[in-house]
Every structure is written in C-alpha cells, then in structure tokens.
C-alpha cells in the first residue's frame, strides 16, 4: 500500500492519504473485487478522460461556465462521501476537508445534502 502527500497550494497542510483511483469507463471509484472489469486510474487521469470525452461530444458548440459545472459535479459526491465516512459529523467532515464548518454547511445546503 502506497501513500501520497496531498498539499494545499501554500503547502501549509499536509495529509497522508491513499491515492484515489477511478474506473476508466464511468469515473466511479474502482472496486477491488475480482468482478471489477475496468482498470483503476488515478483521479487526475479520470478527470482528464472525462473532459476529453466532454469536448469531443461538443462537436464544435461553444460552452460557458465549464469550471462551475465541473466543480458542481465533483463537489456534491465528494461531500456526500465524506459525510458518510464521518457518520454525519459536520465538525469532523470540515476538518477532513480543510474547510470552515460554516463553509461546509453552506455547501451541504447548496447540494441539498442537509
């Protein structure tokens, strides 16, 4: 089992964590069961693949608000998974995410998770 250091942009906080891997096909977390058919990919590669597919399907159409769309798509399942992991404890979730508890509550409400 390997670990990787995750750092904030200002290198103020470091957390040892297991690298996230996702299915190459649908972007869902990869399973470790023998039934798993898609190879595991680091999260960065899954995002890159998803964005390439998105742009390929645009077929020349213009798009605006891409950043907000992607953040919204990623943030909701991230928050849901963290809240499940900490058993609904918002203080622990905020600490795990490196967010102020008030900011976490705002985001949970925004995504209808509370």
PDB file of C-alpha atoms in Angstrom:
ATOM      1  CA  UNK A   1       0.000   0.000   0.000  1.00  0.00           C
ATOM      2  CA  UNK A   2       1.445   3.344  -1.025  1.00  0.00           C
ATOM      3  CA  UNK A   3       0.648   6.769   0.336  1.00  0.00           C
ATOM      4  CA  UNK A   4       0.957  10.166  -1.208  1.00  0.00           C
ATOM      5  CA  UNK A   5       1.287  13.599   0.355  1.00  0.00           C
ATOM      6  CA  UNK A   6      -1.531  15.983  -0.518  1.00  0.00           C
ATOM      7  CA  UNK A   7      -0.660  19.637  -0.078  1.00  0.00           C
ATOM      8  CA  UNK A   8      -2.595  22.839  -0.138  1.00  0.00           C
ATOM      9  CA  UNK A   9      -1.455  25.480  -2.642  1.00  0.00           C
ATOM     10  CA  UNK A  10       0.501  27.288   0.068  1.00  0.00           C
ATOM     11  CA  UNK A  11       1.952  23.993   1.408  1.00  0.00           C
ATOM     12  CA  UNK A  12       0.537  24.833   4.831  1.00  0.00           C
ATOM     13  CA  UNK A  13      -1.151  21.494   5.480  1.00  0.00           C
ATOM     14  CA  UNK A  14      -0.040  18.001   4.591  1.00  0.00           C
ATOM     15  CA  UNK A  15      -2.140  14.884   4.917  1.00  0.00           C
ATOM     16  CA  UNK A  16      -1.033  11.331   4.173  1.00  0.00           C
ATOM     17  CA  UNK A  17      -3.629   9.692   2.025  1.00  0.00           C
ATOM     18  CA  UNK A  18      -4.183   6.777  -0.263  1.00  0.00           C
ATOM     19  CA  UNK A  19      -4.246   7.868  -3.935  1.00  0.00           C
ATOM     20  CA  UNK A  20      -7.783   7.809  -5.333  1.00  0.00           C
ATOM     21  CA  UNK A  21      -8.378   5.575  -8.314  1.00  0.00           C
ATOM     22  CA  UNK A  22     -11.434   5.548 -10.536  1.00  0.00           C
ATOM     23  CA  UNK A  23     -12.818   3.338 -13.238  1.00  0.00           C
ATOM     24  CA  UNK A  24     -11.624   4.245 -16.697  1.00  0.00           C
ATOM     25  CA  UNK A  25     -15.121   3.735 -18.074  1.00  0.00           C
ATOM     26  CA  UNK A  26     -17.511   5.645 -15.843  1.00  0.00           C
ATOM     27  CA  UNK A  27     -15.390   7.664 -13.413  1.00  0.00           C
ATOM     28  CA  UNK A  28     -16.746   5.819 -10.361  1.00  0.00           C
ATOM     29  CA  UNK A  29     -14.402   4.690  -7.588  1.00  0.00           C
ATOM     30  CA  UNK A  30     -12.723   1.480  -8.661  1.00  0.00           C
ATOM     31  CA  UNK A  31     -13.578  -1.648  -6.765  1.00  0.00           C
ATOM     32  CA  UNK A  32     -11.070  -4.168  -5.541  1.00  0.00           C
ATOM     33  CA  UNK A  33     -13.304  -7.157  -6.168  1.00  0.00           C
ATOM     34  CA  UNK A  34     -12.371  -9.724  -8.789  1.00  0.00           C
ATOM     35  CA  UNK A  35     -15.527  -8.707 -10.695  1.00  0.00           C
ATOM     36  CA  UNK A  36     -14.118  -5.245 -11.424  1.00  0.00           C
ATOM     37  CA  UNK A  37     -13.724  -5.006 -15.173  1.00  0.00           C
ATOM     38  CA  UNK A  38     -12.319  -1.528 -15.787  1.00  0.00           C
ATOM     39  CA  UNK A  39      -8.699  -0.768 -14.879  1.00  0.00           C
ATOM     40  CA  UNK A  40      -8.121   1.622 -11.988  1.00  0.00           C
ATOM     41  CA  UNK A  41      -6.974   5.158 -12.813  1.00  0.00           C
ATOM     42  CA  UNK A  42      -5.737   7.972 -10.625  1.00  0.00           C
ATOM     43  CA  UNK A  43      -8.368  10.674 -10.120  1.00  0.00           C
ATOM     44  CA  UNK A  44      -6.367  13.114 -12.254  1.00  0.00           C
ATOM     45  CA  UNK A  45      -6.473  10.729 -15.227  1.00  0.00           C
ATOM     46  CA  UNK A  46     -10.202  10.080 -14.773  1.00  0.00           C
ATOM     47  CA  UNK A  47     -10.875  13.828 -14.875  1.00  0.00           C
ATOM     48  CA  UNK A  48      -8.670  14.237 -17.946  1.00  0.00           C
ATOM     49  CA  UNK A  49     -10.504  11.412 -19.718  1.00  0.00           C
ATOM     50  CA  UNK A  50     -13.924  12.796 -18.770  1.00  0.00           C
ATOM     51  CA  UNK A  51     -13.010  16.272 -20.041  1.00  0.00           C
ATOM     52  CA  UNK A  52     -11.654  14.898 -23.324  1.00  0.00           C
ATOM     53  CA  UNK A  53     -14.927  12.980 -23.829  1.00  0.00           C
ATOM     54  CA  UNK A  54     -16.943  16.093 -22.968  1.00  0.00           C
ATOM     55  CA  UNK A  55     -15.060  18.230 -25.509  1.00  0.00           C
ATOM     56  CA  UNK A  56     -15.331  15.516 -28.165  1.00  0.00           C
ATOM     57  CA  UNK A  57     -19.115  15.457 -27.717  1.00  0.00           C
ATOM     58  CA  UNK A  58     -19.422  19.235 -28.027  1.00  0.00           C
ATOM     59  CA  UNK A  59     -18.972  18.851 -31.766  1.00  0.00           C
ATOM     60  CA  UNK A  60     -17.870  22.454 -32.223  1.00  0.00           C
ATOM     61  CA  UNK A  61     -20.520  24.004 -29.976  1.00  0.00           C
ATOM     62  CA  UNK A  62     -19.342  26.707 -27.595  1.00  0.00           C
ATOM     63  CA  UNK A  63     -19.695  26.325 -23.851  1.00  0.00           C
ATOM     64  CA  UNK A  64     -19.542  28.717 -20.912  1.00  0.00           C
ATOM     65  CA  UNK A  65     -19.424  28.123 -17.169  1.00  0.00           C
ATOM     66  CA  UNK A  66     -17.355  24.972 -17.531  1.00  0.00           C
ATOM     67  CA  UNK A  67     -15.430  25.467 -14.284  1.00  0.00           C
ATOM     68  CA  UNK A  68     -18.595  25.870 -12.206  1.00  0.00           C
ATOM     69  CA  UNK A  69     -20.170  22.844 -13.898  1.00  0.00           C
ATOM     70  CA  UNK A  70     -17.185  20.597 -13.189  1.00  0.00           C
ATOM     71  CA  UNK A  71     -16.815  21.774  -9.590  1.00  0.00           C
ATOM     72  CA  UNK A  72     -20.534  21.220  -9.002  1.00  0.00           C
ATOM     73  CA  UNK A  73     -20.335  17.693 -10.449  1.00  0.00           C
ATOM     74  CA  UNK A  74     -17.334  16.773  -8.294  1.00  0.00           C
ATOM     75  CA  UNK A  75     -18.209  18.630  -5.101  1.00  0.00           C
ATOM     76  CA  UNK A  76     -21.597  17.002  -4.422  1.00  0.00           C
ATOM     77  CA  UNK A  77     -20.391  13.374  -4.432  1.00  0.00           C
ATOM     78  CA  UNK A  78     -17.228  14.390  -2.551  1.00  0.00           C
ATOM     79  CA  UNK A  79     -19.263  15.977   0.226  1.00  0.00           C
ATOM     80  CA  UNK A  80     -21.708  13.065   0.334  1.00  0.00           C
ATOM     81  CA  UNK A  81     -18.885  10.519   0.606  1.00  0.00           C
ATOM     82  CA  UNK A  82     -17.112  12.490   3.334  1.00  0.00           C
ATOM     83  CA  UNK A  83     -20.317  12.943   5.324  1.00  0.00           C
ATOM     84  CA  UNK A  84     -20.984   9.216   5.102  1.00  0.00           C
ATOM     85  CA  UNK A  85     -17.399   8.470   6.149  1.00  0.00           C
ATOM     86  CA  UNK A  86     -17.693  10.617   9.285  1.00  0.00           C
ATOM     87  CA  UNK A  87     -21.193   9.440  10.138  1.00  0.00           C
ATOM     88  CA  UNK A  88     -22.750  12.856   9.511  1.00  0.00           C
ATOM     89  CA  UNK A  89     -20.423  14.691  11.911  1.00  0.00           C
ATOM     90  CA  UNK A  90     -20.014  18.105  10.267  1.00  0.00           C
ATOM     91  CA  UNK A  91     -17.137  19.157  12.515  1.00  0.00           C
ATOM     92  CA  UNK A  92     -15.122  16.073  11.566  1.00  0.00           C
ATOM     93  CA  UNK A  93     -16.066  16.491   7.904  1.00  0.00           C
ATOM     94  CA  UNK A  94     -14.949  20.127   7.907  1.00  0.00           C
ATOM     95  CA  UNK A  95     -11.625  19.153   9.474  1.00  0.00           C
ATOM     96  CA  UNK A  96     -11.112  16.318   6.998  1.00  0.00           C
ATOM     97  CA  UNK A  97     -11.832  18.633   4.060  1.00  0.00           C
ATOM     98  CA  UNK A  98      -9.866  21.570   5.448  1.00  0.00           C
ATOM     99  CA  UNK A  99     -12.946  23.799   5.387  1.00  0.00           C
ATOM    100  CA  UNK A 100     -14.527  26.106   7.916  1.00  0.00           C
ATOM    101  CA  UNK A 101     -17.602  24.403   9.397  1.00  0.00           C
ATOM    102  CA  UNK A 102     -19.827  27.268   8.207  1.00  0.00           C
ATOM    103  CA  UNK A 103     -18.493  26.891   4.665  1.00  0.00           C
ATOM    104  CA  UNK A 104     -19.165  23.161   4.793  1.00  0.00           C
ATOM    105  CA  UNK A 105     -22.760  23.755   5.955  1.00  0.00           C
ATOM    106  CA  UNK A 106     -23.284  26.243   3.114  1.00  0.00           C
ATOM    107  CA  UNK A 107     -22.005  23.732   0.561  1.00  0.00           C
ATOM    108  CA  UNK A 108     -24.073  20.894   2.059  1.00  0.00           C
ATOM    109  CA  UNK A 109     -27.199  23.058   1.766  1.00  0.00           C
ATOM    110  CA  UNK A 110     -26.257  24.116  -1.768  1.00  0.00           C
ATOM    111  CA  UNK A 111     -26.158  20.443  -2.805  1.00  0.00           C
ATOM    112  CA  UNK A 112     -29.266  19.527  -0.773  1.00  0.00           C
ATOM    113  CA  UNK A 113     -27.246  17.210   1.460  1.00  0.00           C
ATOM    114  CA  UNK A 114     -28.772  18.635   4.682  1.00  0.00           C
TER     115      UNK A 114
END
